[in-house]
Tab-separated table of N, CA and C in Angstrom:
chain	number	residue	atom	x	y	z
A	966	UNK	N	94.829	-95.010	142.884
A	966	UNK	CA	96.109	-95.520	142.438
A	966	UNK	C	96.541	-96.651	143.369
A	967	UNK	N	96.923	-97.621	142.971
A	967	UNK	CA	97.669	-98.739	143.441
A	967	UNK	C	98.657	-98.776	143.817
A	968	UNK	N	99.329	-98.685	145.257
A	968	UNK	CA	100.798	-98.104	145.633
A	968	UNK	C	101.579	-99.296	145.666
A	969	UNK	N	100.883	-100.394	145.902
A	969	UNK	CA	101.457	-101.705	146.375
A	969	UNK	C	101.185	-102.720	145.386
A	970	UNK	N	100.937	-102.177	144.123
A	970	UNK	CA	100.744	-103.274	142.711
A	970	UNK	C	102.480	-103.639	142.783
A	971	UNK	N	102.496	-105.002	142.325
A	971	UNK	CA	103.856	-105.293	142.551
A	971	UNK	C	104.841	-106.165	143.457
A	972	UNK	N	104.047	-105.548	144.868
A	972	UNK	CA	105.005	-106.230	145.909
A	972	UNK	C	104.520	-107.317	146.308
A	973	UNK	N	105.425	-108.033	147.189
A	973	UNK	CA	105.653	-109.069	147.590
A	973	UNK	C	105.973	-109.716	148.844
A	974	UNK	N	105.268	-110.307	149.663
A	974	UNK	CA	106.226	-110.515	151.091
A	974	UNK	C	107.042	-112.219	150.705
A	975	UNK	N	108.342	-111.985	151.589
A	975	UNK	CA	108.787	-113.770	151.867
A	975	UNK	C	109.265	-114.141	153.123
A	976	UNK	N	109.518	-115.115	153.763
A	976	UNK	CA	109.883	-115.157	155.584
A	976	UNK	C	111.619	-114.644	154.993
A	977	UNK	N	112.002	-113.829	156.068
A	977	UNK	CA	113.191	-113.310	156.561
A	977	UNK	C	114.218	-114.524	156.644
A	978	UNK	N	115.107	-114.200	155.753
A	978	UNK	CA	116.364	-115.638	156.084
A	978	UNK	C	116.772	-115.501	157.564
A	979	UNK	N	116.803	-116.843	157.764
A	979	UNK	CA	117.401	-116.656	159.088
A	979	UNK	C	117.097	-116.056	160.292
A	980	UNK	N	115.440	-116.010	160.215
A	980	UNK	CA	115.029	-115.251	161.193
A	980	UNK	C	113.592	-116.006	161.525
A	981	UNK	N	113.889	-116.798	162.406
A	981	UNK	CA	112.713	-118.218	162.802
A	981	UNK	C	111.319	-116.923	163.336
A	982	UNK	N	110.163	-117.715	163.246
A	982	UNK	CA	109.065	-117.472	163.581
A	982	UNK	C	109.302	-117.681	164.928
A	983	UNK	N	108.096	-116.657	165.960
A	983	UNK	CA	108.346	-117.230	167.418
A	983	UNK	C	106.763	-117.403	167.919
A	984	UNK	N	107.220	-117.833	168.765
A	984	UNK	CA	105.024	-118.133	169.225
A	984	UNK	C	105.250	-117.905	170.790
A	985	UNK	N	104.213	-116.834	171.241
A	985	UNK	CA	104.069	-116.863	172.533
A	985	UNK	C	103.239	-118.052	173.217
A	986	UNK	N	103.678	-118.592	174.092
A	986	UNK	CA	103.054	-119.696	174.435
A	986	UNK	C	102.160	-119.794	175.198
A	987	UNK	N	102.172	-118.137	175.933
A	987	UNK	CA	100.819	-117.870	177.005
A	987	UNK	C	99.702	-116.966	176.481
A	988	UNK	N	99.828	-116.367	175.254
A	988	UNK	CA	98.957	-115.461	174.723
A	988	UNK	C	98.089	-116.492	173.427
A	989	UNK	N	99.571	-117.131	172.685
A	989	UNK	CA	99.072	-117.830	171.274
A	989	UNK	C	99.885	-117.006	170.601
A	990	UNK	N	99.782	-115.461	170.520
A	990	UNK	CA	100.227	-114.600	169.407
A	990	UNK	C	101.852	-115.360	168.637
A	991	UNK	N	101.638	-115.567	167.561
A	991	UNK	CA	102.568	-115.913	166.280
A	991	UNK	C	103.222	-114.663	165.884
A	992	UNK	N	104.668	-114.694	165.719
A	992	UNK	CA	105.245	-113.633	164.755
A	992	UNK	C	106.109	-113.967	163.529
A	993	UNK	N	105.582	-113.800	162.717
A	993	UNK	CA	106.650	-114.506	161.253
A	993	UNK	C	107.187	-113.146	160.819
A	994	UNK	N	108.753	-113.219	161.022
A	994	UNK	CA	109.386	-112.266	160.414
A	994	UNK	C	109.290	-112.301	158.630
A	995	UNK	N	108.929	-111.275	157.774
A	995	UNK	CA	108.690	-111.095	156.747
A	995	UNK	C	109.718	-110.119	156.391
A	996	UNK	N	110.301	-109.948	155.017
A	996	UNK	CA	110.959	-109.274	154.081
A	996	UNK	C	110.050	-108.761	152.938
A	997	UNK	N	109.451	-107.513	153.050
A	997	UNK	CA	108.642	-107.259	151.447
A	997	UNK	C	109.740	-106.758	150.607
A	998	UNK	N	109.147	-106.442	149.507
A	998	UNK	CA	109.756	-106.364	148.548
A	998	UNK	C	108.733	-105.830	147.021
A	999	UNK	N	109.019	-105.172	146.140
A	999	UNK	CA	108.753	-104.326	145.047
A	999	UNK	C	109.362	-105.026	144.106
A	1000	UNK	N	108.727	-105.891	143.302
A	1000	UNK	CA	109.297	-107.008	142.522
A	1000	UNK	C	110.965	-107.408	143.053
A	1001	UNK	N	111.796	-107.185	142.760
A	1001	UNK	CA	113.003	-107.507	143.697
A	1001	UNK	C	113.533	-106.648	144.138
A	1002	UNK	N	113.086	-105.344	144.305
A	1002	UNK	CA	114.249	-104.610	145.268
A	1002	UNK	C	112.956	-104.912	147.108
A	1003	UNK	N	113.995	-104.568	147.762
A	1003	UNK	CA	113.722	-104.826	148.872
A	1003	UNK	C	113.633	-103.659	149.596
A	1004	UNK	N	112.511	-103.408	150.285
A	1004	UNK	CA	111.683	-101.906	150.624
A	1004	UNK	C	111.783	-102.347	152.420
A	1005	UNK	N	112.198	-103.129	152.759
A	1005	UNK	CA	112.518	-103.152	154.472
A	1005	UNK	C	111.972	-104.852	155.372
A	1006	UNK	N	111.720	-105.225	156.229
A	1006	UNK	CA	111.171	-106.333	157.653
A	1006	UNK	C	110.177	-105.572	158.372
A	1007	UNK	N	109.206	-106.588	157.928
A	1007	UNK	CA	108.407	-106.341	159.411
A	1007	UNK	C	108.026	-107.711	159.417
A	1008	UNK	N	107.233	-108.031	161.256
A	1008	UNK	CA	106.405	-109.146	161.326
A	1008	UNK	C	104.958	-109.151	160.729
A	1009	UNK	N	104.833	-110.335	160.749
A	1009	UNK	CA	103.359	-110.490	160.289
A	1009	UNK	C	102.791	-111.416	161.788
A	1010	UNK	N	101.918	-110.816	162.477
A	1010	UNK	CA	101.428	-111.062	164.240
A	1010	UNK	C	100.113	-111.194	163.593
A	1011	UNK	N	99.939	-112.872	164.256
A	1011	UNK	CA	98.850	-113.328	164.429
A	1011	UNK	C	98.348	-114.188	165.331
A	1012	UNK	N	97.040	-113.807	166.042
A	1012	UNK	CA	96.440	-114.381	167.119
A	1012	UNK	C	96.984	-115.850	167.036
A	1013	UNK	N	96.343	-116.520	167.817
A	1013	UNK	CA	96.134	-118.033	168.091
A	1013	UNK	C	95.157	-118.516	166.966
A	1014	UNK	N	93.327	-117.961	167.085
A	1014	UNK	CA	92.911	-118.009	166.280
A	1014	UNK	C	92.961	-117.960	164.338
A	1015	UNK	N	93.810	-116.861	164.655
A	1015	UNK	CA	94.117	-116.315	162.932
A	1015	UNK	C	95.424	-117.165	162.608
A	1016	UNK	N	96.374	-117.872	162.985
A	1016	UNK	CA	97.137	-118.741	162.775
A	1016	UNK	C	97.009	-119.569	162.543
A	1017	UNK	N	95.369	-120.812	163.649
A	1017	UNK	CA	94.962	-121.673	162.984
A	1017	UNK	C	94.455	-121.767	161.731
A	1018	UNK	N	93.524	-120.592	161.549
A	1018	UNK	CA	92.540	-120.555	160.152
A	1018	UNK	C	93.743	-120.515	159.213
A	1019	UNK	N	94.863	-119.500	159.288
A	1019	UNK	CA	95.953	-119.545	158.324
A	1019	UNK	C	96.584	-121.075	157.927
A	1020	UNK	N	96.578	-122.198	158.642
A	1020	UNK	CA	97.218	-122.880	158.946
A	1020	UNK	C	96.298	-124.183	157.950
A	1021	UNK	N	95.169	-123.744	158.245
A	1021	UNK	CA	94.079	-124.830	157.753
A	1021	UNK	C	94.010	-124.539	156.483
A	1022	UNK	N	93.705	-123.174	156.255
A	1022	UNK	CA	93.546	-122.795	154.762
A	1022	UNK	C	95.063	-123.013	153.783
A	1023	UNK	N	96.189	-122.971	154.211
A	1023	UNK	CA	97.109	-123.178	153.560
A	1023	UNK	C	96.995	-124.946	153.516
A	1024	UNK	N	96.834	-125.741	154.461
A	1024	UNK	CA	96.968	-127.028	154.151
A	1024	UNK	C	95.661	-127.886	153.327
A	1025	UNK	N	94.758	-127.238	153.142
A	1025	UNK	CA	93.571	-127.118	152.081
A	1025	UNK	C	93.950	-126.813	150.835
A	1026	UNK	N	94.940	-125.804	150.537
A	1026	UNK	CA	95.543	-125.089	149.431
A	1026	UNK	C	96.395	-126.087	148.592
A	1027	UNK	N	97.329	-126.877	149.568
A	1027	UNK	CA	98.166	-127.327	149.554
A	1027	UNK	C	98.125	-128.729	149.277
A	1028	UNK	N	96.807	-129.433	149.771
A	1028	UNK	CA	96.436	-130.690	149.954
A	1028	UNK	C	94.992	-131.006	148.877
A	1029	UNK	N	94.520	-130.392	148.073
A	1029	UNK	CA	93.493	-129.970	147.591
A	1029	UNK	C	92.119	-131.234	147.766
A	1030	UNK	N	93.268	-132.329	147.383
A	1030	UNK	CA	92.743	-133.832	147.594
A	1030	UNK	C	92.085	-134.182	148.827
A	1031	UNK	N	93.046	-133.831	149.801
A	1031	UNK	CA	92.561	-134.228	151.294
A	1031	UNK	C	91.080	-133.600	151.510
A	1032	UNK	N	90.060	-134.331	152.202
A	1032	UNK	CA	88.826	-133.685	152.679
A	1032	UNK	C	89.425	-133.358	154.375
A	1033	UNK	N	88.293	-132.364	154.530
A	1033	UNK	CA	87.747	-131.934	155.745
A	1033	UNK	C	87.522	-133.431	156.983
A	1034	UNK	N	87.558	-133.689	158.353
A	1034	UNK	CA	87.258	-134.414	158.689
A	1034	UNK	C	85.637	-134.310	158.975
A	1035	UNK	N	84.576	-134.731	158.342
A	1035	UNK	CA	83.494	-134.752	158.683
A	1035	UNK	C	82.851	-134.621	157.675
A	1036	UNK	N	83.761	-134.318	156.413
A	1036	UNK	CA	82.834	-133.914	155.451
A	1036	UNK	C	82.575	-134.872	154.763
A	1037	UNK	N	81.025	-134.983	153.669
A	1037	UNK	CA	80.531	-135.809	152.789
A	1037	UNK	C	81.391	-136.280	152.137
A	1038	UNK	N	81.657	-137.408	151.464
A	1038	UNK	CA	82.411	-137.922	150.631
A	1038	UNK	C	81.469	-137.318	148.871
């Protein structure tokens, strides 16, 4: 059974992301949610590493046009 068919995360109003600056670790406060009712906050903590890849893959997502630097035309 599927407990989590449905939900949804979005960033927390008003509640900025913070970045440790000596570890890397990222925290994006998140709000889930069950189509619209709202089931509680948590962060979503991610390395240094897993922030970049997040970071690249969303601007790939986002940019679809843009290439890679290095890649074949």
């Amino acid at each position: 059974m599927d407990i989590v068919h449905g939900w949804h995360a979005s960033p927390q109003k008003r509640a900025p992301a913070t970045c440790d600056r000596v570890t890397g670790e990222i925290r994006v406060p998140l709000s889930m949610f069950k189509r619209d009712d709202h089931l509680g906050d948590v962060p979503l903590v991610l390395s240094r590493v897993e922030g970049e890849l997040l970071h690249a893959a969303l601007s790939r997502w986002l940019n679809p046009n843009l290439r890679a630097p290095g890649m074949a035309s």
